[in-house]
Short mmCIF file of C-alpha atoms in Angstrom, two decimals:
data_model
loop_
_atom_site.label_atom_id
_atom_site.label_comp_id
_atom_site.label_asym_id
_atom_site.label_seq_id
_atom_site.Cartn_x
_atom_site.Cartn_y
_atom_site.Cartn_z
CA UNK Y 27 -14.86 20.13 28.66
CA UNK Y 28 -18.02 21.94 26.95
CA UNK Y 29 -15.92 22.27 23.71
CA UNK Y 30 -15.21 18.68 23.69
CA UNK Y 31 -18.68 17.69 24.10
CA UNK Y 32 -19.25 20.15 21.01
CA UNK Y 33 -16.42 18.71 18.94
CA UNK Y 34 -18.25 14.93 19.81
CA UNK Y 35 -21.21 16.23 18.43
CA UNK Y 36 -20.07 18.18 15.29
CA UNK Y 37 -17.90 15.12 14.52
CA UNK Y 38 -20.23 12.66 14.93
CA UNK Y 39 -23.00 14.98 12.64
CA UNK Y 40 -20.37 14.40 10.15
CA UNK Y 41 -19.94 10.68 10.27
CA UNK Y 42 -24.09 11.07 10.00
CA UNK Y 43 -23.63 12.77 6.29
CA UNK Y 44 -20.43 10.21 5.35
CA UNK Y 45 -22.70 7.61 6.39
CA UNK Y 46 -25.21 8.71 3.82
CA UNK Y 47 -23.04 9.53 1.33
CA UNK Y 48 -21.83 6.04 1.47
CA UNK Y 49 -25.21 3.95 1.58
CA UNK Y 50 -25.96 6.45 -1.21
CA UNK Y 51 -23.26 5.34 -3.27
CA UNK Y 52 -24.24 1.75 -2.59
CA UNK Y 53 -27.50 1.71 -2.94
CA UNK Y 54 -28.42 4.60 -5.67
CA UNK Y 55 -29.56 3.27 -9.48
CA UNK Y 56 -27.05 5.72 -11.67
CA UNK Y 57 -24.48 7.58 -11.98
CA UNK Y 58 -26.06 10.91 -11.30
CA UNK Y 59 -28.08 10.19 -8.01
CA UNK Y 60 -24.20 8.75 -6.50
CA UNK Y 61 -23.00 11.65 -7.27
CA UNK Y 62 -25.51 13.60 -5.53
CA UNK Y 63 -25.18 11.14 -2.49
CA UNK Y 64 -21.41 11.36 -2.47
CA UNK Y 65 -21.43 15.75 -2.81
CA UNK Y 66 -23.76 15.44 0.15
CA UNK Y 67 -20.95 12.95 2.53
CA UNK Y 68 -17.70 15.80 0.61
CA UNK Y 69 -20.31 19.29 1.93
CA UNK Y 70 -21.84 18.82 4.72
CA UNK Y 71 -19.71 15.53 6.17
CA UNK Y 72 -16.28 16.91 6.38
CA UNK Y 73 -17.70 20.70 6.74
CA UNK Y 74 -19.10 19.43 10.18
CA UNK Y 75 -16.07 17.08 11.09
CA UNK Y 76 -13.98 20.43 10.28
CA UNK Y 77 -16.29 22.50 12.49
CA UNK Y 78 -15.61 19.91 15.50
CA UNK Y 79 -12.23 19.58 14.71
CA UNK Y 80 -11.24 22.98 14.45
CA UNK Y 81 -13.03 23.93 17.86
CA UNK Y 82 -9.83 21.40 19.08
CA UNK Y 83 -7.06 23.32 17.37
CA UNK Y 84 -4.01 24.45 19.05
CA UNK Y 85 -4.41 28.10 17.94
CA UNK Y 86 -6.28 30.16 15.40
CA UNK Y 87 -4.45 29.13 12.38
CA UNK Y 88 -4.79 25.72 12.55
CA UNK Y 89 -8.41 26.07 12.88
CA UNK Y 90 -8.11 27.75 9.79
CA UNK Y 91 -6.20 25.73 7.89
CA UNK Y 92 -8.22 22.96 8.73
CA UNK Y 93 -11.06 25.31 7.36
CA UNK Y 94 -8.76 25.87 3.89
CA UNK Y 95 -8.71 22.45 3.49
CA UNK Y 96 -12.23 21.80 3.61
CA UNK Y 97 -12.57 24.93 1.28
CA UNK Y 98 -10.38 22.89 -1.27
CA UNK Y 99 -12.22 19.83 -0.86
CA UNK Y 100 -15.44 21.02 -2.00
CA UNK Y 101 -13.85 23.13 -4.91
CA UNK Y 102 -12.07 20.15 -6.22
CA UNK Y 103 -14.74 17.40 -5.17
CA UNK Y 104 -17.53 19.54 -7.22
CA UNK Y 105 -15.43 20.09 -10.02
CA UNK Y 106 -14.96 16.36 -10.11
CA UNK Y 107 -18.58 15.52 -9.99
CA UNK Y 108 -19.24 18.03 -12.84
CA UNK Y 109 -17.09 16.12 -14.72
CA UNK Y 110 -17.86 12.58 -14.03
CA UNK Y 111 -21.70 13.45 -14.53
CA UNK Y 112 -20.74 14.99 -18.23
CA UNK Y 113 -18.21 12.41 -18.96
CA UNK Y 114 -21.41 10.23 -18.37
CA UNK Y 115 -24.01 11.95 -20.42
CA UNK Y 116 -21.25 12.11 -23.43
CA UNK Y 117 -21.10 8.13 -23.14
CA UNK Y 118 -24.84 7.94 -22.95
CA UNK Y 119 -25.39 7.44 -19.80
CA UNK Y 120 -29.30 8.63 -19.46
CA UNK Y 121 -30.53 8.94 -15.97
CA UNK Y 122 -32.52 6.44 -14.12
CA UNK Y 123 -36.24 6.34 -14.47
CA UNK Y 124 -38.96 5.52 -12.27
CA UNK Y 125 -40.58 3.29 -14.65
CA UNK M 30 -5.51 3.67 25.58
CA UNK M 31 -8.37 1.09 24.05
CA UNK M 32 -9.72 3.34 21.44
CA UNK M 33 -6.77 3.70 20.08
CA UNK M 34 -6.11 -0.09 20.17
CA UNK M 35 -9.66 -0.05 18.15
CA UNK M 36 -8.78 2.51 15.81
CA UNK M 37 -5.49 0.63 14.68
CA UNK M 38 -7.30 -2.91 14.79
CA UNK M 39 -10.01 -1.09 12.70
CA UNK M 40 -7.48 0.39 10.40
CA UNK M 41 -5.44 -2.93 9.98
CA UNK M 42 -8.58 -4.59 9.10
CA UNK M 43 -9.59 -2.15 6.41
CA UNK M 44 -6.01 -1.98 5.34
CA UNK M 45 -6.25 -6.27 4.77
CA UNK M 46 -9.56 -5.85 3.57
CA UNK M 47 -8.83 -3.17 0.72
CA UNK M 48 -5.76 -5.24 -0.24
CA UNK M 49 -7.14 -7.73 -0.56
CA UNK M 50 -10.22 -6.19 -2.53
CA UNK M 51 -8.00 -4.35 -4.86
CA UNK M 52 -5.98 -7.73 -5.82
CA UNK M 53 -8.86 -9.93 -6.54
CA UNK M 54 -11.05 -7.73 -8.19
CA UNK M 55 -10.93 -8.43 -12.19
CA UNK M 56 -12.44 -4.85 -13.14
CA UNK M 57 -9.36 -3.10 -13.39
CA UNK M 58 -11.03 0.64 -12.56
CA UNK M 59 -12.00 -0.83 -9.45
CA UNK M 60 -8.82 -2.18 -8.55
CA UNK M 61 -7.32 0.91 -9.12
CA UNK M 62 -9.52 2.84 -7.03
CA UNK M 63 -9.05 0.65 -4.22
CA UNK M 64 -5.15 0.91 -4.69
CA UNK M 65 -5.49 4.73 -4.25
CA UNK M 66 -7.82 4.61 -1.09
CA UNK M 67 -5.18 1.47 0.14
CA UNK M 68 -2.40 4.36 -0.33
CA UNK M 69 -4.19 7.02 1.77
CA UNK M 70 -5.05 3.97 4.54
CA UNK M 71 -1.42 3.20 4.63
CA UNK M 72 -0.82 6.90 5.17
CA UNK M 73 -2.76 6.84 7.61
CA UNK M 74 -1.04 4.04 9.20
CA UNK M 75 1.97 5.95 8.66
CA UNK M 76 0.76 8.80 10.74
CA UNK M 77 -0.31 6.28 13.81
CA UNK M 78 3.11 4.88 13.99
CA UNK M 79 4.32 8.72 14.02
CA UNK M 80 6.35 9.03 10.64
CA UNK M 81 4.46 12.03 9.33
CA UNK M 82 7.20 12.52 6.80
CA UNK M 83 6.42 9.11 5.13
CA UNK M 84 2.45 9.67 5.71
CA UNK M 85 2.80 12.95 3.27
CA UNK M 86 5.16 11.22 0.89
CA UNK M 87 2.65 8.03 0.92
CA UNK M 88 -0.28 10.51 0.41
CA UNK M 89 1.13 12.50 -2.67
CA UNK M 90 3.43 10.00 -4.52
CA UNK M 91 2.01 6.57 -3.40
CA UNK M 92 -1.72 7.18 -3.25
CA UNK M 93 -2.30 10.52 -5.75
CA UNK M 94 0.61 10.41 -8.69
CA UNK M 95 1.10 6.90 -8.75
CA UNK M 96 -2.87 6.30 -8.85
CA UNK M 97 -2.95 8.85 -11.52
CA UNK M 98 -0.50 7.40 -13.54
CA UNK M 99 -2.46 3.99 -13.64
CA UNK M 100 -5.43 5.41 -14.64
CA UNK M 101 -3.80 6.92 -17.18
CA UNK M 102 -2.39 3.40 -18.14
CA UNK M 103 -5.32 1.97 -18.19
CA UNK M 104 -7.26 4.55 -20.69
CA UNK M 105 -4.38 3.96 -23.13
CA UNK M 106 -4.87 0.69 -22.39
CA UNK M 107 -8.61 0.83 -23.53
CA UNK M 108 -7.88 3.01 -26.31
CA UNK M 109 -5.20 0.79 -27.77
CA UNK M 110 -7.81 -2.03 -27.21
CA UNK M 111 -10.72 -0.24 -28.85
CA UNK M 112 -8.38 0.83 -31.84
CA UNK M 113 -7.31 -2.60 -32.59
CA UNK M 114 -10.78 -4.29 -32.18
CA UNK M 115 -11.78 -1.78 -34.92
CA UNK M 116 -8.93 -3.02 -36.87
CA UNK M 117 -9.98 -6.72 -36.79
CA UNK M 118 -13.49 -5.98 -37.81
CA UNK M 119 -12.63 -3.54 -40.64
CA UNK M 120 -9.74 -5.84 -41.96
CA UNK M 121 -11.52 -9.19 -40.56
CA UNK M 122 -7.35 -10.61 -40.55
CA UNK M 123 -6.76 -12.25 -37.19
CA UNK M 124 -3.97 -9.30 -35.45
CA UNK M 125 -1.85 -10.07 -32.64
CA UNK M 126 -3.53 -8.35 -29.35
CA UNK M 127 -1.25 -5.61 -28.20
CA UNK M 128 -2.26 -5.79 -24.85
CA UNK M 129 -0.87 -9.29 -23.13
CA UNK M 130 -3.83 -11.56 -22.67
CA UNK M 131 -2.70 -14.56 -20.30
CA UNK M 132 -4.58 -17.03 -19.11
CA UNK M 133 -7.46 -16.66 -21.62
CA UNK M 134 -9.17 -19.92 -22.47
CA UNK M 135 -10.55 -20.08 -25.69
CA UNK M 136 -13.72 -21.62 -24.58
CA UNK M 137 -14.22 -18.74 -22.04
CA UNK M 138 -13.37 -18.65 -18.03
CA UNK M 139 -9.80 -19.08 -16.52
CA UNK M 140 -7.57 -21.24 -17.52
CA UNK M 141 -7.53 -24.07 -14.75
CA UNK M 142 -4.14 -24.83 -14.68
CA UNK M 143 -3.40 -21.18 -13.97
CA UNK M 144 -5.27 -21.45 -10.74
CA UNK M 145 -3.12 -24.32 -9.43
CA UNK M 146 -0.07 -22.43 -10.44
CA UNK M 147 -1.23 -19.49 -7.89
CA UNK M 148 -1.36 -21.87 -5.19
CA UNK M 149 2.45 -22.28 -4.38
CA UNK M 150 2.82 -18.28 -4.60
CA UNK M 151 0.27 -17.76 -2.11
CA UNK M 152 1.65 -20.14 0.31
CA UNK M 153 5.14 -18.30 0.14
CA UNK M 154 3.57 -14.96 -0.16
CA UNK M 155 1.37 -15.70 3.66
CA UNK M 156 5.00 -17.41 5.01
CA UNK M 157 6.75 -13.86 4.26
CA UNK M 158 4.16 -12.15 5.67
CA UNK M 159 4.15 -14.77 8.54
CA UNK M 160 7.76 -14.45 8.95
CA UNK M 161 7.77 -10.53 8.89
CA UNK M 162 5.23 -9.82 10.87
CA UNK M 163 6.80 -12.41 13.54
CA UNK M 164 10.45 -10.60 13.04
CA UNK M 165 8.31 -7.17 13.62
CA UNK M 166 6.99 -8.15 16.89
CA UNK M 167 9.74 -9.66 18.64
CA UNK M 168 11.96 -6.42 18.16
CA UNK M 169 12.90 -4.57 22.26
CA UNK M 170 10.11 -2.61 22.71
CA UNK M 171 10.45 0.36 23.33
CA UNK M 172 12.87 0.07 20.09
CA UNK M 173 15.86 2.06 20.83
CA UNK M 174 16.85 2.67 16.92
CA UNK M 175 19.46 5.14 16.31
CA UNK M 176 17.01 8.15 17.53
CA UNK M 177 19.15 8.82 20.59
CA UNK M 178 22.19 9.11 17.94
CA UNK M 179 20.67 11.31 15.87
CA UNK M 180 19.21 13.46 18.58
CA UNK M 181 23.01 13.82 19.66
CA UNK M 182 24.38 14.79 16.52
CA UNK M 183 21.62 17.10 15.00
CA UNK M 184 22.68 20.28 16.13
CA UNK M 185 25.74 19.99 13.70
CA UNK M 186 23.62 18.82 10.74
CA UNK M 187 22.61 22.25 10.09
CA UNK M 188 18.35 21.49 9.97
CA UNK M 189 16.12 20.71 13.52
CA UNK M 190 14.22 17.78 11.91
CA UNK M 191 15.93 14.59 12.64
CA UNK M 192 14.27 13.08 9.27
CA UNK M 193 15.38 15.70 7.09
CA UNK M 194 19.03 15.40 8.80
CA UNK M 195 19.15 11.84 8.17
CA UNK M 196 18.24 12.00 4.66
CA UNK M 197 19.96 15.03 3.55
CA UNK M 198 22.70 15.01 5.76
CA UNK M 199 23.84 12.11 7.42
CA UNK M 200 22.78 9.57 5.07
CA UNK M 201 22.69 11.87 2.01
CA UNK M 202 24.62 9.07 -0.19
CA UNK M 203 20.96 6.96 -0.09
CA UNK M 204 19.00 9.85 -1.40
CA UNK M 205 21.63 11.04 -4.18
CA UNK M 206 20.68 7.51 -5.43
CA UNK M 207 17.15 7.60 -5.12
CA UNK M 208 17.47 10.56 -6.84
CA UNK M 209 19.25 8.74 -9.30
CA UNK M 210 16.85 6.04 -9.48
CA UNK M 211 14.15 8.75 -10.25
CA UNK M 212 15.76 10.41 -12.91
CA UNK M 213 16.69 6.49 -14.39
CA UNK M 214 13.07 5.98 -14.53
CA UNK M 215 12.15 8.67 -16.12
CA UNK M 216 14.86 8.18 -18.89
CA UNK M 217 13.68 4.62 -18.93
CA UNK M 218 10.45 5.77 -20.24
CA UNK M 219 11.53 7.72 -22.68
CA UNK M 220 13.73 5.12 -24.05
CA UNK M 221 10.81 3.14 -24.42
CA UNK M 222 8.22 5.62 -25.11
CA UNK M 223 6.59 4.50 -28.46
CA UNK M 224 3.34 6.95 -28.21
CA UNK M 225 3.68 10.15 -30.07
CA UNK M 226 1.15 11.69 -27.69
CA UNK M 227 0.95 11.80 -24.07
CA UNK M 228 -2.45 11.93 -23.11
CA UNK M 229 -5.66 12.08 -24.71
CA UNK M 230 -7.07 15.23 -25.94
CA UNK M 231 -9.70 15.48 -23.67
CA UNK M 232 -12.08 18.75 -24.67
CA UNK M 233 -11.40 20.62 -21.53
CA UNK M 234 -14.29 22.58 -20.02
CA UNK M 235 -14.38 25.99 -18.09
CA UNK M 236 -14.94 24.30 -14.73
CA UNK M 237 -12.00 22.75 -15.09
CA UNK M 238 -10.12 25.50 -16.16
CA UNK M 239 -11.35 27.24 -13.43
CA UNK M 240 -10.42 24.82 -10.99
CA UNK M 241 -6.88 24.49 -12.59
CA UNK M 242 -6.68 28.04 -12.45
CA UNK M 243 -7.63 28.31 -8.62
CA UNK M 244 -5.18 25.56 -7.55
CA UNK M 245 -2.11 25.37 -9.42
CA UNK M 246 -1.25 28.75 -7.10
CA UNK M 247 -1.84 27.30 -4.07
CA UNK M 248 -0.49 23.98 -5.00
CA UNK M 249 3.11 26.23 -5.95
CA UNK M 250 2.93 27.70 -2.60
CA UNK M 251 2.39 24.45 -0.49
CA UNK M 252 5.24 22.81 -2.67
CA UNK M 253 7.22 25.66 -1.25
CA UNK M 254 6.06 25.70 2.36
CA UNK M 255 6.55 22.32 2.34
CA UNK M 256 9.93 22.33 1.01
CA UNK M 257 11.21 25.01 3.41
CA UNK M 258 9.45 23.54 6.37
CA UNK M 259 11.38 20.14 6.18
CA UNK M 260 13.82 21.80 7.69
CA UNK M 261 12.19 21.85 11.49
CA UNK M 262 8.76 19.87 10.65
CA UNK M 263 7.48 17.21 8.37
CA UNK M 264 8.29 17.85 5.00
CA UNK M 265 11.17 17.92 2.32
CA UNK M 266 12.32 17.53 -1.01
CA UNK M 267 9.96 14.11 -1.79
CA UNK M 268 7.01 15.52 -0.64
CA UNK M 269 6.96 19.31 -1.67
CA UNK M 270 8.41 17.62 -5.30
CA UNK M 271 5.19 15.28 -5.51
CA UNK M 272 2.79 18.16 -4.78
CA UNK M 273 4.32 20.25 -7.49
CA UNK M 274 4.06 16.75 -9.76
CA UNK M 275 0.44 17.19 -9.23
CA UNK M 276 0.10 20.54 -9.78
CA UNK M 277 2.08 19.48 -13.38
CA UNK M 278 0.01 16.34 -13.53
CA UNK M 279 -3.63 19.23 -13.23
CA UNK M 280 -2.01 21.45 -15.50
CA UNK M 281 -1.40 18.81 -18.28
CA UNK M 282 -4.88 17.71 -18.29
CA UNK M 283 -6.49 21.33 -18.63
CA UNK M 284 -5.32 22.83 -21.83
CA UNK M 285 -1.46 22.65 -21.63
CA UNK M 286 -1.55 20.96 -25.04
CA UNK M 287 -2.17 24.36 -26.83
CA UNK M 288 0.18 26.25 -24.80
CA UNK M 289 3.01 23.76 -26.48
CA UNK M 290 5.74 21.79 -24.30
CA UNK M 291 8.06 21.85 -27.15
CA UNK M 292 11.28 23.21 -25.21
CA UNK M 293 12.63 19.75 -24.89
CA UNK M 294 15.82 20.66 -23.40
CA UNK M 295 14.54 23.10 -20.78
CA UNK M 296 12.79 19.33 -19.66
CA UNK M 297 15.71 17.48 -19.92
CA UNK M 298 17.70 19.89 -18.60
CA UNK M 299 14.48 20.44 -15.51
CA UNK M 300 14.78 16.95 -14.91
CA UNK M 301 18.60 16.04 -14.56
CA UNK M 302 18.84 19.29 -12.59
CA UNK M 303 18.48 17.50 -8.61
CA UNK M 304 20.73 15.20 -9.39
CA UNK M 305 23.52 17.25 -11.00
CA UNK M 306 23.03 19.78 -8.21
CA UNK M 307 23.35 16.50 -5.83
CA UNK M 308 26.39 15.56 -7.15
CA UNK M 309 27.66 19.09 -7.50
CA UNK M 310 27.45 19.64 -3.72
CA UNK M 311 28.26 16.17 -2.63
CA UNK M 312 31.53 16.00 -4.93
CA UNK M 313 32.17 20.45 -4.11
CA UNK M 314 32.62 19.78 -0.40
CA UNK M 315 35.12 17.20 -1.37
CA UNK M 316 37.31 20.60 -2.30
CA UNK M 317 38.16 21.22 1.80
CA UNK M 318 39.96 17.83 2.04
CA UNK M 319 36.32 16.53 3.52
CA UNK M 320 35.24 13.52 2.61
CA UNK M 321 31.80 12.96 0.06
CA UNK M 322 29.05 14.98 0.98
CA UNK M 323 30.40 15.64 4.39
CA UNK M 324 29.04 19.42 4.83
CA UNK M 325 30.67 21.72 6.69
CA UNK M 326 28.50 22.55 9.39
CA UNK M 327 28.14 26.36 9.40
CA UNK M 328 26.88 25.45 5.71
CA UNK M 329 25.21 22.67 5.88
CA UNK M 330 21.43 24.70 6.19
CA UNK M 331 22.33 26.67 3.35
CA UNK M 332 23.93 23.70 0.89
CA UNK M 333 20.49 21.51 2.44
CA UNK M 334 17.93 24.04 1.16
CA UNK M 335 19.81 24.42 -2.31
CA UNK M 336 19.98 20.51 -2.92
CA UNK M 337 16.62 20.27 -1.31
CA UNK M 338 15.00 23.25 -4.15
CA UNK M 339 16.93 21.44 -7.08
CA UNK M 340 15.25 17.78 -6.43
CA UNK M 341 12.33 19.00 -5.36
CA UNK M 342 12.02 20.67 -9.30
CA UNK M 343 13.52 17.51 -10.74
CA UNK M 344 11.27 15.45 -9.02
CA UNK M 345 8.29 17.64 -9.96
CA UNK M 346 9.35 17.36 -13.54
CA UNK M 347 9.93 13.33 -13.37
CA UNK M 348 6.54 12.68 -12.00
CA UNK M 349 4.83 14.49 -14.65
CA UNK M 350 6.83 13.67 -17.34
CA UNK M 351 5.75 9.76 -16.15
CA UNK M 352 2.30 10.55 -16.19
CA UNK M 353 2.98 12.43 -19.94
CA UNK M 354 4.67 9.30 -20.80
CA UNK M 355 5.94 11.01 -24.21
CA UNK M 356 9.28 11.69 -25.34
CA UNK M 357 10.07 15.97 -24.75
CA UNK M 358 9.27 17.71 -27.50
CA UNK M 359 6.75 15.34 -29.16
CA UNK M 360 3.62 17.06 -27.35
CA UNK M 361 0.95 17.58 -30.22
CA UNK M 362 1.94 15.09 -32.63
CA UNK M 363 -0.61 12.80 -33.91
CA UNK M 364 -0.79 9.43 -32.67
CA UNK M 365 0.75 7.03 -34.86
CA UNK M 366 -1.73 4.09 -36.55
CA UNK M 367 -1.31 0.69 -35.33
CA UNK M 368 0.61 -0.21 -38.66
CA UNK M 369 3.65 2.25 -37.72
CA UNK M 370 3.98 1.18 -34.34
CA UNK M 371 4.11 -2.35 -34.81
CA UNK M 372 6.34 -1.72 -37.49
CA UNK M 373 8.46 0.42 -35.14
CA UNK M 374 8.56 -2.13 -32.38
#
């Protein structure tokens, strides 16, 4: 009963950080800021929604798989920001200005 | 029981929503983005109506490969675009577009009459959706199905998954032809293959390397988890085949273009290798007196896994060879000028 109240919380701190990471992505000026929204909603979001949804696996090596995956997601979804945000400096892409 | 009824009527409205989004949107990048999150929605979907064998095989081929190989459509697209805008300004001659452009009115906007045109479509379009979604719901509930058949007959199929039984087994005649079909497309494409190139020499960076490097091992492994689990969980030959497709598909786009793919046959020969094993087995049981791809039981694990190992490479090899969209052999050439291809084709 205590764990599920933990898993509720952890879960819903994640769908705090995916909520940011989207309003982020709606609402930023450039390129580079969305991707720093969006890193923060692929870290923190699903590391948190892992955390409560791991505390609600069957056995020990679900929990960790579910951890695996969330390792994967941030090596892929960082690698994938690097990229995007030099794909847009090499088109010229400068970053927004408080002007 | 409610939030579940929320969580579907949530998910059918995004599902509508991002269909709908996806269609209408005239930026093309966009659409496809939305296609590939509409994949992984209808996977999800997938999973609430408890086909977790579909929801992978939506997730990798529907959603991931397929996504991947219309965004690689569309930056050939843009590149054939670009090259022959450059060629009407440097030879100011008036060049037939390569890429179809309907319903462009010279004096700018959409051409009227191709808006009435749509309107008889979408009227048929919302009666088949109408008249589907009415034949859905007035099926016996609980659905009985063949389930209770299957269940019956599984312990002689050889595997304890009643999906994998059904496709490999019982109706095995369905996927020899699907494999088929795959291995028709990918000839298809060849046949009609009139780029030189693949893909775009894109200057790789170490990140990506790095990132190639740290998942094309694990990608190998769950391709063969996933093939050998089909056998008692969700999984199989479709899915662990798409997953290795990716890994081909990641390992393309680092710097596979120096390491040379000029082996054609070992392709060709990758490629036709599920179904000739297929047939092999199907047509080599036929040796007993049995009839077509009726295994015998205390082999039918064995002859499963085998079949299931050969398509799963095939279809690894297919999907990336789609997304290559070159001829074997022809990795590294240069791309031809527009003057050879249109004088090609």
């Amino acid at each position: 009963m205590i764990l599920d109240w933990i898993s509720i919380t952890l879960i819903s701190a994640g769908m705090v950080f995916f909520l940011a990471g989207t309003v982020g992505l709606l609402r930023f000026p450039d390129v580079f800021t969305r991707l720093h929204a969006l890193t923060k909603a692929d870290n923190l979001g699903l590391g948190l929604t892992v955390a409560g949804l791991s505390l609600q696996a069957v056995n020990l090596a679900g929990a960790l798989k579910l951890v695996f995956i969330w390792l994967l997601v941030l090596a892929a979804s960082s690698t994938v920001c690097y990229l995007v945000g030099r794909n847009a400096l090499r088109q010229g892409i400068r970053p927004w200005e408080d002007s | 029981m409610a939030l579940e009824t929320v969580l579907d009527i949530l998910l059918i409205g995004t599902l509508l929503w991002v269909a709908w989004r996806a269609l209408s949107t005239p930026a093309l990048f966009k659409g496809i983005v939305l296609f590939i999150a509409f994949g992984l929605l209808i996977s999800l979907a997938w999973v609430r109506l408890n086909a977790a064998d579909i929801a992978l095989a939506e997730a990798a081929i529907g959603s991931g490969l397929t996504g991947a190989l219309l965004l690689s459509a569309l930056g050939r697209m843009r590149r054939m675009e670009r090259s022959w805008r450059e060629e009407q300004a440097r030879t100011g001659a008036s060049i037939p577009s390569p890429i179809f452009q309907v319903h462009q009115n010279p004096a700018g906007g959409q051409d009227p009459r191709h808006r009435l045109k749509q309107w008889p479509l979408r009227i048929l379009t919302l009666a088949l959706a109408f008249g589907l979604s009415w034949a859905v719901l007035a099926l016996p509930s609980p659905a009985a199905g063949l389930s209770g058949v299957v269940a019956q007959a599984l312990a002689e199929s050889g595997v304890e998954n009643p999906v994998t039984a059904v496709l490999l087994n019982f109706r095995g005649y369905d996927t020899l032809l699907e494999v088929a079909v795959l291995l028709l497309a990918v000839v298809g494409v060849w046949a009609f293959a009139r780029f030189e190139t693949g893909i775009f020499y894109n200057p790789t960076s170490p990140v990506l390397m790095a990132l190639v490097r740290l998942l094309l091992p694990i990608m190998l492994v769950v391709a063969g988890y996933l093939v050998w689990i089909g056998a008692e969980a969700p999984g199989g030959a479709f899915q662990a085949g798409a997953v290795l497709g990716g890994a081909g598909v990641l390992w393309l786009l680092s710097e596979a273009r120096q390491s040379g793919w000029r082996r054609d046959w070992l392709l060709r020969a990758g490629v036709s290798l599920g179904l000739l094993f297929f047939v092999g087995v199907a047509g080599g049981v036929m040796v007993g007196g049995r009839p077509l791809l009726s295994y015998p039981p205390e082999q039918a694990k064995n002859l499963i896994i085998l079949v299931e190992v050969a398509a799963t490479i095939s279809i690894a090899l297919i999907l990336a060879s789609l997304f290559l969209g070159c001829r074997p052999g022809s990795l590294g050439d240069p791309l031809p000028t527009q003057e050879e291809s249109q004088e090609e084709g």
